[in-house]
Each structure stands twice: as structure tokens, then as C-alpha cells.
Short mmCIF file of C-alpha atoms in Angstrom, two decimals:
data_model
loop_
_atom_site.label_atom_id
_atom_site.label_comp_id
_atom_site.label_asym_id
_atom_site.label_seq_id
_atom_site.Cartn_x
_atom_site.Cartn_y
_atom_site.Cartn_z
CA UNK A 1 0.00 0.00 0.00
CA UNK A 2 2.74 2.44 0.96
CA UNK A 3 4.61 1.41 -2.17
CA UNK A 4 1.56 2.18 -4.25
CA UNK A 5 1.23 5.65 -2.74
CA UNK A 6 4.94 6.33 -3.13
CA UNK A 7 5.04 5.23 -6.75
CA UNK A 8 1.97 7.30 -7.61
CA UNK A 9 3.49 10.40 -5.99
CA UNK A 10 6.93 9.76 -7.50
CA UNK A 11 5.54 9.24 -10.98
CA UNK A 12 3.50 12.42 -10.88
CA UNK A 13 6.47 14.37 -9.47
CA UNK A 14 8.84 13.10 -12.17
CA UNK A 15 6.36 13.68 -15.01
CA UNK A 16 5.41 17.20 -13.91
CA UNK A 17 9.09 18.06 -13.41
CA UNK A 18 9.76 17.09 -17.02
CA UNK A 19 6.67 19.02 -18.14
CA UNK A 20 7.91 22.18 -16.40
CA UNK A 21 10.98 22.09 -18.61
CA UNK A 22 9.29 20.92 -21.81
CA UNK A 23 6.12 23.01 -22.05
CA UNK A 24 6.39 26.09 -24.20
CA UNK A 25 3.88 28.32 -22.50
CA UNK A 26 5.25 29.68 -19.18
CA UNK A 27 1.78 29.60 -17.62
CA UNK A 28 1.42 25.87 -18.29
CA UNK A 29 4.91 25.34 -16.86
CA UNK A 30 3.96 27.20 -13.70
CA UNK A 31 0.72 25.21 -13.36
CA UNK A 32 2.51 21.87 -13.71
CA UNK A 33 4.96 23.11 -11.07
CA UNK A 34 1.91 23.69 -8.87
CA UNK A 35 0.88 20.04 -9.31
CA UNK A 36 4.44 19.03 -8.42
CA UNK A 37 4.35 21.10 -5.23
CA UNK A 38 1.13 19.44 -4.11
CA UNK A 39 2.51 15.97 -4.72
CA UNK A 40 5.75 16.80 -2.92
CA UNK A 41 3.57 17.87 0.00
CA UNK A 42 1.87 14.47 -0.20
CA UNK A 43 5.29 12.83 -0.10
CA UNK A 44 6.08 14.82 3.06
CA UNK A 45 2.88 13.51 4.66
CA UNK A 46 3.94 9.93 3.98
CA UNK A 47 7.28 10.76 5.62
CA UNK A 48 5.49 12.04 8.76
CA UNK A 49 6.42 15.66 8.16
CA UNK A 50 2.89 17.03 8.24
CA UNK A 51 3.87 20.52 9.27
CA UNK A 52 6.29 20.79 6.37
CA UNK A 53 3.58 19.62 4.00
CA UNK A 54 1.35 22.44 5.19
CA UNK A 55 4.20 24.94 4.88
CA UNK A 56 5.02 23.59 1.42
CA UNK A 57 1.49 24.28 0.20
CA UNK A 58 1.25 27.64 1.97
CA UNK A 59 4.60 29.06 0.93
CA UNK A 60 5.37 27.37 -2.39
CA UNK A 61 1.92 27.03 -3.89
CA UNK A 62 0.43 30.01 -2.12
CA UNK A 63 3.15 32.61 -2.28
CA UNK A 64 5.95 31.74 -4.66
CA UNK A 65 3.89 30.33 -7.50
CA UNK A 66 1.38 33.17 -7.33
CA UNK A 67 4.30 35.57 -7.68
CA UNK A 68 5.48 33.68 -10.76
CA UNK A 69 2.04 33.70 -12.35
CA UNK A 70 1.69 37.39 -11.55
CA UNK A 71 4.93 38.21 -13.35
CA UNK A 72 4.13 35.93 -16.30
CA UNK A 73 0.80 37.64 -16.79
CA UNK A 74 2.26 41.11 -16.14
CA UNK A 75 4.82 40.66 -18.91
CA UNK A 76 2.13 39.34 -21.29
CA UNK A 77 4.38 36.87 -23.07
CA UNK A 78 3.65 34.76 -26.03
CA UNK A 79 4.58 31.10 -26.09
CA UNK A 80 8.30 30.61 -26.29
CA UNK A 81 9.51 29.10 -29.55
CA UNK A 82 12.83 27.31 -29.27
CA UNK A 83 15.23 25.66 -26.89
CA UNK A 84 18.73 26.82 -26.29
CA UNK A 85 21.29 25.54 -28.74
CA UNK A 86 23.14 23.65 -26.02
CA UNK A 87 20.33 21.08 -25.78
CA UNK A 88 22.40 18.04 -26.87
CA UNK A 89 25.20 18.85 -24.43
CA UNK A 90 22.75 19.44 -21.60
CA UNK A 91 20.82 16.27 -22.36
CA UNK A 92 24.02 14.23 -22.48
CA UNK A 93 25.36 15.66 -19.20
CA UNK A 94 22.00 15.26 -17.49
CA UNK A 95 21.69 11.65 -18.59
CA UNK A 96 25.23 10.91 -17.38
CA UNK A 97 24.64 12.49 -13.97
CA UNK A 98 21.31 10.73 -13.55
CA UNK A 99 22.54 7.24 -14.47
CA UNK A 100 25.56 7.75 -12.24
CA UNK A 101 23.47 8.58 -9.21
CA UNK A 102 20.95 5.80 -9.86
CA UNK A 103 23.67 3.20 -10.35
CA UNK A 104 25.49 4.38 -7.22
CA UNK A 105 22.37 4.19 -5.10
CA UNK A 106 20.87 0.97 -6.44
CA UNK A 107 23.96 -1.18 -6.87
CA UNK A 108 26.26 -0.28 -4.01
CA UNK A 109 23.58 -0.18 -1.36
CA UNK A 110 24.50 2.54 1.09
CA UNK A 111 24.42 1.62 4.80
CA UNK A 112 21.26 3.64 5.42
CA UNK A 113 19.52 2.33 2.32
CA UNK A 114 17.99 -0.66 4.04
CA UNK A 115 17.30 1.03 7.34
CA UNK A 116 13.92 0.27 8.77
CA UNK A 117 11.87 2.93 10.43
CA UNK A 118 13.38 3.60 13.84
CA UNK A 119 10.66 5.13 15.89
CA UNK A 120 7.81 7.52 15.55
CA UNK A 121 8.60 10.47 17.75
CA UNK A 122 6.27 10.75 20.68
CA UNK A 123 5.87 14.50 20.50
CA UNK A 124 4.09 16.16 17.62
CA UNK A 125 5.86 17.04 14.42
CA UNK A 126 5.33 20.78 14.73
CA UNK A 127 6.39 20.80 18.35
CA UNK A 128 9.64 18.96 17.77
CA UNK A 129 10.53 21.17 14.80
CA UNK A 130 9.84 24.30 16.79
CA UNK A 131 11.89 23.09 19.70
CA UNK A 132 14.94 22.43 17.54
CA UNK A 133 14.48 25.51 15.38
CA UNK A 134 14.28 27.97 18.26
CA UNK A 135 17.05 26.48 20.37
CA UNK A 136 19.73 24.78 18.33
CA UNK A 137 19.17 26.71 15.11
CA UNK A 138 18.24 30.09 16.55
CA UNK A 139 21.15 31.94 14.96
CA UNK A 140 20.55 30.59 11.42
CA UNK A 141 16.89 31.46 11.94
CA UNK A 142 17.82 35.08 12.60
CA UNK A 143 20.15 35.07 9.59
CA UNK A 144 17.26 33.78 7.48
CA UNK A 145 15.11 36.69 8.60
CA UNK A 146 17.92 39.05 7.58
CA UNK A 147 18.14 37.34 4.16
CA UNK A 148 14.43 37.86 3.65
CA UNK A 149 14.68 41.53 4.67
CA UNK A 150 17.55 42.15 2.26
CA UNK A 151 15.68 40.35 -0.54
CA UNK A 152 12.59 42.44 0.12
CA UNK A 153 14.48 45.73 -0.01
CA UNK A 154 16.42 44.59 -3.07
CA UNK A 155 13.27 43.58 -4.90
CA UNK A 156 11.65 46.94 -4.19
CA UNK A 157 14.71 48.86 -5.36
CA UNK A 158 15.09 46.74 -8.50
CA UNK A 159 11.46 46.94 -9.54
CA UNK A 160 11.01 50.61 -8.73
CA UNK A 161 11.02 52.48 -12.00
CA UNK A 162 11.95 56.02 -11.06
CA UNK A 163 14.80 55.12 -8.79
CA UNK A 164 16.89 53.44 -11.48
CA UNK A 165 15.81 54.66 -14.87
CA UNK A 166 14.12 57.97 -14.09
CA UNK A 167 16.99 60.32 -13.18
CA UNK A 168 19.43 58.79 -15.66
CA UNK A 169 16.84 59.14 -18.43
CA UNK A 170 16.35 62.77 -17.55
CA UNK A 171 20.10 63.39 -17.54
CA UNK A 172 20.35 61.61 -20.85
CA UNK A 173 17.58 63.72 -22.36
CA UNK A 174 19.13 66.92 -21.06
CA UNK A 175 22.55 66.12 -22.43
CA UNK A 176 20.96 65.12 -25.72
CA UNK A 177 19.04 68.38 -26.00
CA UNK A 178 21.97 70.63 -25.11
CA UNK B 1 8.68 0.32 4.29
CA UNK B 2 10.07 2.09 1.27
CA UNK B 3 13.88 2.04 1.02
CA UNK B 4 15.64 5.37 1.38
CA UNK B 5 17.32 4.90 -1.98
CA UNK B 6 13.97 5.31 -3.76
CA UNK B 7 13.65 8.80 -2.37
CA UNK B 8 17.22 9.61 -3.39
CA UNK B 9 16.58 8.40 -6.94
CA UNK B 10 13.39 10.47 -7.16
CA UNK B 11 15.27 13.49 -5.86
CA UNK B 12 18.04 12.89 -8.40
CA UNK B 13 15.52 12.71 -11.24
CA UNK B 14 13.91 16.00 -10.22
CA UNK B 15 17.28 17.66 -9.67
CA UNK B 16 18.68 16.63 -13.04
CA UNK B 17 15.46 17.75 -14.73
CA UNK B 18 15.89 21.18 -13.15
CA UNK B 19 19.56 21.25 -14.15
CA UNK B 20 18.77 20.44 -17.77
CA UNK B 21 15.98 23.01 -17.71
CA UNK B 22 18.39 25.73 -16.58
CA UNK B 23 20.75 24.77 -19.38
CA UNK B 24 18.39 24.42 -22.34
CA UNK B 25 15.59 26.94 -21.90
CA UNK B 26 15.79 30.50 -23.23
CA UNK B 27 12.98 31.93 -21.15
CA UNK B 28 14.28 33.43 -17.88
CA UNK B 29 11.05 32.60 -16.03
CA UNK B 30 11.36 28.92 -16.93
CA UNK B 31 14.97 29.02 -15.79
CA UNK B 32 13.86 30.30 -12.38
CA UNK B 33 11.15 27.62 -12.25
CA UNK B 34 13.86 25.02 -12.91
CA UNK B 35 15.85 26.40 -9.99
CA UNK B 36 12.73 25.83 -7.89
CA UNK B 37 12.72 22.22 -9.10
CA UNK B 38 16.29 21.76 -7.89
CA UNK B 39 15.48 23.29 -4.50
CA UNK B 40 12.50 20.94 -4.16
CA UNK B 41 14.72 17.97 -4.99
CA UNK B 42 17.04 18.86 -2.12
CA UNK B 43 14.01 19.29 0.14
CA UNK B 44 12.81 15.77 -0.66
CA UNK B 45 16.25 14.47 0.29
CA UNK B 46 16.28 16.46 3.51
CA UNK B 47 12.89 15.20 4.64
CA UNK B 48 13.60 11.60 3.64
CA UNK B 49 16.88 11.53 5.55
CA UNK B 50 15.25 13.29 8.48
CA UNK B 51 12.64 10.55 8.64
CA UNK B 52 15.00 7.62 8.21
CA UNK B 53 17.62 8.90 10.66
CA UNK B 54 14.92 10.02 13.09
CA UNK B 55 16.38 13.49 13.38
CA UNK B 56 14.38 16.68 13.06
CA UNK B 57 17.36 18.74 11.84
CA UNK B 58 16.64 17.80 8.24
CA UNK B 59 13.16 19.25 8.46
CA UNK B 60 14.55 22.42 10.00
CA UNK B 61 16.88 22.81 7.05
CA UNK B 62 13.92 22.65 4.70
CA UNK B 63 12.80 25.89 6.29
CA UNK B 64 16.08 27.55 5.42
CA UNK B 65 15.81 26.25 1.85
CA UNK B 66 12.32 27.70 1.75
CA UNK B 67 13.67 31.05 2.92
CA UNK B 68 16.34 31.04 0.25
CA UNK B 69 13.75 30.09 -2.38
CA UNK B 70 11.48 32.94 -1.35
CA UNK B 71 14.34 35.43 -1.43
CA UNK B 72 15.49 34.10 -4.80
CA UNK B 73 12.01 34.48 -6.25
CA UNK B 74 11.60 38.03 -4.98
CA UNK B 75 14.95 39.25 -6.27
CA UNK B 76 14.86 37.18 -9.46
CA UNK B 77 11.43 38.39 -10.52
CA UNK B 78 12.40 41.99 -9.76
CA UNK B 79 15.45 41.53 -11.97
CA UNK B 80 13.25 40.03 -14.71
CA UNK B 81 10.92 43.03 -14.57
CA UNK B 82 13.86 45.44 -14.72
CA UNK B 83 15.35 43.55 -17.69
CA UNK B 84 12.00 43.48 -19.46
CA UNK B 85 11.71 47.22 -19.06
CA UNK B 86 15.18 47.71 -20.47
CA UNK B 87 14.99 45.36 -23.46
CA UNK B 88 11.30 44.33 -23.85
CA UNK B 89 12.35 40.69 -23.87
CA UNK B 90 13.00 37.88 -21.43
CA UNK B 91 14.99 35.74 -23.83
CA UNK B 92 18.41 35.06 -22.33
CA UNK B 93 20.02 35.24 -25.76
CA UNK B 94 19.22 38.95 -25.82
CA UNK B 95 21.21 39.60 -22.67
CA UNK B 96 24.86 39.30 -23.54
CA UNK B 97 26.00 42.44 -21.76
CA UNK B 98 28.99 40.75 -20.17
CA UNK B 99 30.13 39.01 -23.33
CA UNK B 100 33.20 40.42 -25.04
#
């Protein structure tokens, strides 16, 4: 039963991942990425990470993907025509890397590969994550908040029209007219 | 019980798909979506190892990956909008400013 669920989720994840790269319309790519996010969340539930599954749907599907769709529709793009001309090289390298990893994992049999499930933690998933996050990983947590602040300010500065292009345009026009 | 290696193979498939997507697509938005694919592949690995080693640290690291992904999206999309304003295109072949 668990195999069935895993193989369903894994198949959908792999297929939608390929579709994200292959589809020509960016909106369809973003929508197949949405399906992938939901199935990754399902995978997290089977791995007893329920809180992460909720966060995955909230943050990835709710925030990040909406931002992508917003930009795609803001730019009003037509369907993209061609692939990059390094397609054969990329396909070859990707195939090599993939077969290498699969062979390494399946044939050698790493020591943790056959590990059975140890124990289901007695405390709740959210509680244990919070305990570790706010004690052992408190400093990285604060750094993460700083990263988000810097990204927010940077995004505002980059997307603000007048700040970057306005004055330089005016200077340009003045020098051109004089 | 599903072996851990299955999760690693799935993660490798998704990661390589994202890698190839970054290399072959010309649309900057698709390139950023492929980066998201790679980040999700690492997240699958983190959660799988966290479950099999019975250690919550892996799940905590997913949060940091999520933070980086959110920051990357915010800055990346702002850059895309700025580039689109400058050149009216989001085709990477049109942006060869650093080429000499």
C-alpha cells in the first residue's frame, strides 16, 4: 500500500518536473509546477512531516507560485519558440549524472539504504521542529530573517522604475538636448 | 517500508530535470522555475533523511531552503521586470552584456 502511494506520488512528481521544462507556454509550466508542489507535499505527509507539508502548500503554492504567475501575466508573453542551442550537451550531461546517481544508489547499497523505520517520535511534528528551530538553530533562523529583509528591499529597489531609470533618463535627455 | 534509496533516486531525477531546464531553456522565467525544481529535490532528500535517521534537523533545514527560495524568487522576478523594461524581452540570448 505504501509502495503504491509512493510510486503514484513519485511518478507524478517526475512527469510534472519534465513538463515544467518541456512546455512552451510559461503559464502551463507554472501550473505543472503547482501540481508538483502538491505531490511533494503528499510525499512529506507519507514521511510524517505534516507541518512541512502544510508549509510547502502555503509558501510554495500560495506565495511563490502566485508571484510567478503574476509576473508571467504582467509581462504578457507569447509562447516561447525554441530551446537553447546547447540542448544536446545538456541532455548528455543530465543523462550521465542521472545514471551515475541511480547506479550508485541501487547497486552499491549505502548503509542507510535498508534502514527500517526507527521510531515515531512521541511529540508532535510541529512541536519537535519548533523546539529544535528555536534552540539549536536560533542563529541561522535570525540570519534567514535578515536574508528575507535584504531580498525584500532589493526587490523593491530593482522593480522601482523612477529610482533606477528615471533620473538617468532625464540626464540623458538633457545632455541630448543641449 | 520504502527504502531510502527510492527517495534519493526520485530526488536525483527531479534535480537533473531542473539542471537540464536551466541549461536548455531561453525563457528566464522557466529558468527560475527550474531552480525551484532543484530546491525541491534537495528538500525531498532532507525530509527523507530526516525521517529515516529520526532526526528533526533535516526538516529544520527545509525551512532555510524555503527562505532562500522565497528570497530568490523576490529578487529574481524583480530583476526580470527590470530587464523586461530595459529590453522588452525575457529571452536570455538577448542579454549578452557581459560578453566580449
